[in-house]
Amino acid sequence: MATNRTFTMLKPDAVEKGHIGAILEKISASGFKIVAMKLIRMTKADAQTFYGIHKERPFFGELVEYMTRGPIVAAILEKDNAVEDFRTLIGATNPADAAEGTIRKMYAASLGENAIHGSDSDDNAAIEGAFHFSGREMF
Ligand code: UDP
Ligand code: MG
């Protein structure tokens, strides 16, 4: 059974460009409830751990630089079928492949700088949420 929570980050490029409000509005309008949220700058160690699954990939170094160059908005979101529905809302990893109306189509610049993260499974949503938030920061 699908759980009802997912984890997201508005990445440094989206924050730099002033898109926090517009993206959160779209997330809310799509039926997701914010149950945890903060503005935080990840350390290199944070990003290396968070994206540890990609550590052998050629883009890993660039990904860590990108994700640590400024603050992100981290949030936990609640909705029925949250993980799958949120991946649909953000669109394909490469904005060139993302469907019209998706967040990456609207706000992402490139495959590397793609504006937003969404967990890819219920297990990862729980792991990623717990990485960024303590119990008393989740509602
Ligand atoms: N990424 C990249 N080059 C690639 C693939 C991914 O720079 O060829 C970056 C991009 O920011 C992406 C993140 O690494 O969002 C994690 O990649 P993943 O394949 O997990 O994509 P996502 O789950 O974010 O769609
Ligand atoms: Mg992923």
mmCIF file of C-alpha atoms and ligand atoms in Angstrom:
data_model
loop_
_atom_site.group_PDB
_atom_site.id
_atom_site.type_symbol
_atom_site.label_atom_id
_atom_site.label_comp_id
_atom_site.label_asym_id
_atom_site.label_seq_id
_atom_site.Cartn_x
_atom_site.Cartn_y
_atom_site.Cartn_z
ATOM 1 C CA MET A 1 0.000 0.000 0.000
ATOM 2 C CA ALA A 2 1.318 3.445 -0.886
ATOM 3 C CA THR A 3 2.092 5.673 2.058
ATOM 4 C CA ASN A 4 0.853 9.243 2.104
ATOM 5 C CA ARG A 5 4.117 11.168 2.512
ATOM 6 C CA THR A 6 6.978 12.230 0.278
ATOM 7 C CA PHE A 7 10.065 14.412 0.676
ATOM 8 C CA THR A 8 11.091 17.349 -1.516
ATOM 9 C CA MET A 9 13.815 19.951 -1.832
ATOM 10 C CA LEU A 10 13.554 23.192 -3.787
ATOM 11 C CA LYS A 11 17.137 23.181 -5.029
ATOM 12 C CA PRO A 12 19.615 26.113 -4.919
ATOM 13 C CA ASP A 13 18.829 27.303 -8.472
ATOM 14 C CA ALA A 14 15.095 27.583 -7.710
ATOM 15 C CA VAL A 15 15.815 29.485 -4.482
ATOM 16 C CA GLU A 16 18.347 31.811 -6.214
ATOM 17 C CA LYS A 17 15.828 32.678 -8.928
ATOM 18 C CA GLY A 18 13.117 33.589 -6.411
ATOM 19 C CA HIS A 19 10.806 30.703 -7.279
ATOM 20 C CA ILE A 20 10.052 29.469 -3.740
ATOM 21 C CA GLY A 21 6.619 31.082 -3.565
ATOM 22 C CA ALA A 22 5.466 30.044 -7.031
ATOM 23 C CA ILE A 23 6.590 26.443 -6.579
ATOM 24 C CA LEU A 24 5.022 26.101 -3.117
ATOM 25 C CA GLU A 25 1.788 27.551 -4.514
ATOM 26 C CA LYS A 26 1.758 24.924 -7.258
ATOM 27 C CA ILE A 27 2.477 22.150 -4.758
ATOM 28 C CA SER A 28 -0.374 23.323 -2.507
ATOM 29 C CA ALA A 29 -2.761 23.757 -5.430
ATOM 30 C CA SER A 30 -1.988 20.148 -6.431
ATOM 31 C CA GLY A 31 -3.350 18.886 -3.106
ATOM 32 C CA PHE A 32 -0.182 18.378 -1.076
ATOM 33 C CA LYS A 33 -0.160 19.478 2.567
ATOM 34 C CA ILE A 34 3.137 20.712 4.036
ATOM 35 C CA VAL A 35 3.866 18.774 7.256
ATOM 36 C CA ALA A 36 7.516 19.874 7.672
ATOM 37 C CA MET A 37 9.542 22.686 6.065
ATOM 38 C CA LYS A 38 12.785 24.669 6.435
ATOM 39 C CA LEU A 39 15.374 26.750 4.575
ATOM 40 C CA ILE A 40 18.784 25.146 5.056
ATOM 41 C CA ARG A 41 22.190 25.031 3.374
ATOM 42 C CA MET A 42 23.520 21.500 3.126
ATOM 43 C CA THR A 43 27.190 20.839 3.880
ATOM 44 C CA LYS A 44 29.309 18.833 1.431
ATOM 45 C CA ALA A 45 29.046 15.872 3.807
ATOM 46 C CA ASP A 46 25.237 16.261 3.878
ATOM 47 C CA ALA A 47 24.996 16.236 0.077
ATOM 48 C CA GLN A 48 27.422 13.324 -0.289
ATOM 49 C CA THR A 49 25.324 11.307 2.158
ATOM 50 C CA PHE A 50 21.948 12.354 0.740
ATOM 51 C CA TYR A 51 23.004 11.470 -2.831
ATOM 52 C CA GLY A 52 25.212 8.537 -1.770
ATOM 53 C CA ILE A 53 23.425 6.223 -4.210
ATOM 54 C CA HIS A 54 24.983 8.267 -7.053
ATOM 55 C CA LYS A 55 28.549 8.397 -5.688
ATOM 56 C CA GLU A 56 30.054 6.364 -8.552
ATOM 57 C CA ARG A 57 28.300 8.413 -11.252
ATOM 58 C CA PRO A 58 30.316 10.906 -13.330
ATOM 59 C CA PHE A 59 28.085 13.815 -12.308
ATOM 60 C CA PHE A 60 28.451 13.231 -8.547
ATOM 61 C CA GLY A 61 31.032 15.964 -7.900
ATOM 62 C CA GLU A 62 29.029 18.569 -9.826
ATOM 63 C CA LEU A 63 25.839 17.469 -8.073
ATOM 64 C CA VAL A 64 27.415 17.975 -4.635
ATOM 65 C CA GLU A 65 28.786 21.422 -5.657
ATOM 66 C CA TYR A 66 25.383 22.459 -6.998
ATOM 67 C CA MET A 67 23.375 21.250 -4.016
ATOM 68 C CA THR A 68 25.663 22.999 -1.517
ATOM 69 C CA ARG A 69 26.140 26.372 -3.232
ATOM 70 C CA GLY A 70 23.213 28.014 -1.449
ATOM 71 C CA PRO A 71 20.169 27.277 0.656
ATOM 72 C CA ILE A 72 17.458 24.799 -0.268
ATOM 73 C CA VAL A 73 13.879 24.493 0.960
ATOM 74 C CA ALA A 74 13.415 21.016 2.449
ATOM 75 C CA ALA A 75 9.862 19.814 3.047
ATOM 76 C CA ILE A 76 7.753 16.766 3.797
ATOM 77 C CA LEU A 77 4.445 16.627 1.927
ATOM 78 C CA GLU A 78 1.277 14.667 2.615
ATOM 79 C CA LYS A 79 -1.294 13.449 0.080
ATOM 80 C CA ASP A 80 -2.803 10.127 -0.977
ATOM 81 C CA ASN A 81 -0.287 8.350 -3.242
ATOM 82 C CA ALA A 82 2.220 11.109 -2.429
ATOM 83 C CA VAL A 83 5.426 9.662 -3.913
ATOM 84 C CA GLU A 84 4.018 8.801 -7.327
ATOM 85 C CA ASP A 85 1.787 11.873 -7.635
ATOM 86 C CA PHE A 86 4.640 14.201 -6.676
ATOM 87 C CA ARG A 87 7.010 12.636 -9.224
ATOM 88 C CA THR A 88 4.293 13.266 -11.823
ATOM 89 C CA LEU A 89 3.951 16.890 -10.655
ATOM 90 C CA ILE A 90 7.718 17.603 -10.880
ATOM 91 C CA GLY A 91 8.240 15.879 -14.245
ATOM 92 C CA ALA A 92 11.217 14.096 -15.820
ATOM 93 C CA THR A 93 14.750 14.571 -14.428
ATOM 94 C CA ASN A 94 15.770 16.352 -17.635
ATOM 95 C CA PRO A 95 13.467 19.366 -18.150
ATOM 96 C CA ALA A 96 13.803 18.868 -21.907
ATOM 97 C CA ASP A 97 11.852 15.608 -21.427
ATOM 98 C CA ALA A 98 9.417 16.950 -18.796
ATOM 99 C CA ALA A 99 5.725 17.256 -19.642
ATOM 100 C CA GLU A 100 4.111 20.671 -20.090
ATOM 101 C CA GLY A 101 2.911 22.153 -16.815
ATOM 102 C CA THR A 102 5.314 20.172 -14.632
ATOM 103 C CA ILE A 103 7.512 22.034 -12.154
ATOM 104 C CA ARG A 104 10.731 21.026 -13.923
ATOM 105 C CA LYS A 105 9.331 22.087 -17.297
ATOM 106 C CA MET A 106 8.402 25.465 -15.824
ATOM 107 C CA TYR A 107 11.386 26.191 -13.573
ATOM 108 C CA ALA A 108 14.351 23.898 -14.361
ATOM 109 C CA ALA A 109 17.269 25.074 -16.499
ATOM 110 C CA SER A 110 18.976 21.775 -17.337
ATOM 111 C CA LEU A 111 19.445 18.110 -16.415
ATOM 112 C CA GLY A 112 21.946 19.105 -13.735
ATOM 113 C CA GLU A 113 20.128 22.181 -12.395
ATOM 114 C CA ASN A 114 16.590 20.915 -12.317
ATOM 115 C CA ALA A 115 14.958 23.011 -9.601
ATOM 116 C CA ILE A 116 13.362 20.343 -7.419
ATOM 117 C CA HIS A 117 13.775 16.916 -5.832
ATOM 118 C CA GLY A 118 11.086 14.317 -5.201
ATOM 119 C CA SER A 119 11.586 10.965 -3.438
ATOM 120 C CA ASP A 120 11.419 7.946 -5.740
ATOM 121 C CA SER A 121 9.903 5.425 -3.287
ATOM 122 C CA ASP A 122 8.084 5.238 0.024
ATOM 123 C CA ASP A 123 11.202 3.860 1.722
ATOM 124 C CA ASN A 124 13.370 6.695 0.399
ATOM 125 C CA ALA A 125 10.735 9.283 1.334
ATOM 126 C CA ALA A 126 10.980 8.120 4.960
ATOM 127 C CA ILE A 127 14.804 7.993 4.900
ATOM 128 C CA GLU A 128 15.139 11.417 3.249
ATOM 129 C CA GLY A 129 12.570 13.056 5.533
ATOM 130 C CA ALA A 130 14.346 11.695 8.611
ATOM 131 C CA PHE A 131 17.691 12.914 7.225
ATOM 132 C CA HIS A 132 16.473 16.526 7.282
ATOM 133 C CA PHE A 133 13.906 16.662 10.101
ATOM 134 C CA SER A 134 13.660 15.600 13.721
ATOM 135 C CA GLY A 135 10.414 14.231 15.102
ATOM 136 C CA ARG A 136 9.414 17.562 16.620
ATOM 137 C CA GLU A 137 9.816 19.302 13.242
ATOM 138 C CA MET A 138 7.257 16.970 11.580
ATOM 139 C CA PHE A 139 3.523 17.597 11.982
HETATM 140 N N1 UDP B 1 21.794 14.578 -12.345
HETATM 141 C C1 UDP B 1 22.790 15.109 -13.149
HETATM 142 N N2 UDP B 1 23.135 14.427 -14.300
HETATM 143 C C2 UDP B 1 22.547 13.270 -14.671
HETATM 144 C C3 UDP B 1 21.531 12.729 -13.840
HETATM 145 C C4 UDP B 1 21.189 13.404 -12.687
HETATM 146 O O1 UDP B 1 23.348 16.154 -12.843
HETATM 147 O O2 UDP B 1 22.898 12.693 -15.714
HETATM 148 C C5 UDP B 1 21.418 15.278 -11.095
HETATM 149 C C6 UDP B 1 20.063 15.986 -11.179
HETATM 150 O O3 UDP B 1 20.125 17.165 -10.366
HETATM 151 C C7 UDP B 1 19.132 14.953 -10.572
HETATM 152 C C8 UDP B 1 20.025 14.360 -9.460
HETATM 153 O O4 UDP B 1 21.331 14.317 -10.043
HETATM 154 O O5 UDP B 1 17.949 15.518 -10.076
HETATM 155 C C9 UDP B 1 19.630 12.969 -8.988
HETATM 156 O O6 UDP B 1 19.516 12.128 -10.131
HETATM 157 P P1 UDP B 1 18.308 11.107 -10.263
HETATM 158 O O7 UDP B 1 18.630 10.201 -11.400
HETATM 159 O O8 UDP B 1 18.031 10.480 -8.928
HETATM 160 O O9 UDP B 1 17.104 12.039 -10.725
HETATM 161 P P2 UDP B 1 15.774 12.521 -9.951
HETATM 162 O O10 UDP B 1 15.344 11.409 -9.045
HETATM 163 O O11 UDP B 1 16.160 13.770 -9.205
HETATM 164 O O12 UDP B 1 14.779 12.791 -11.040
HETATM 165 MG MG MG B 2 16.385 10.271 -7.695
#
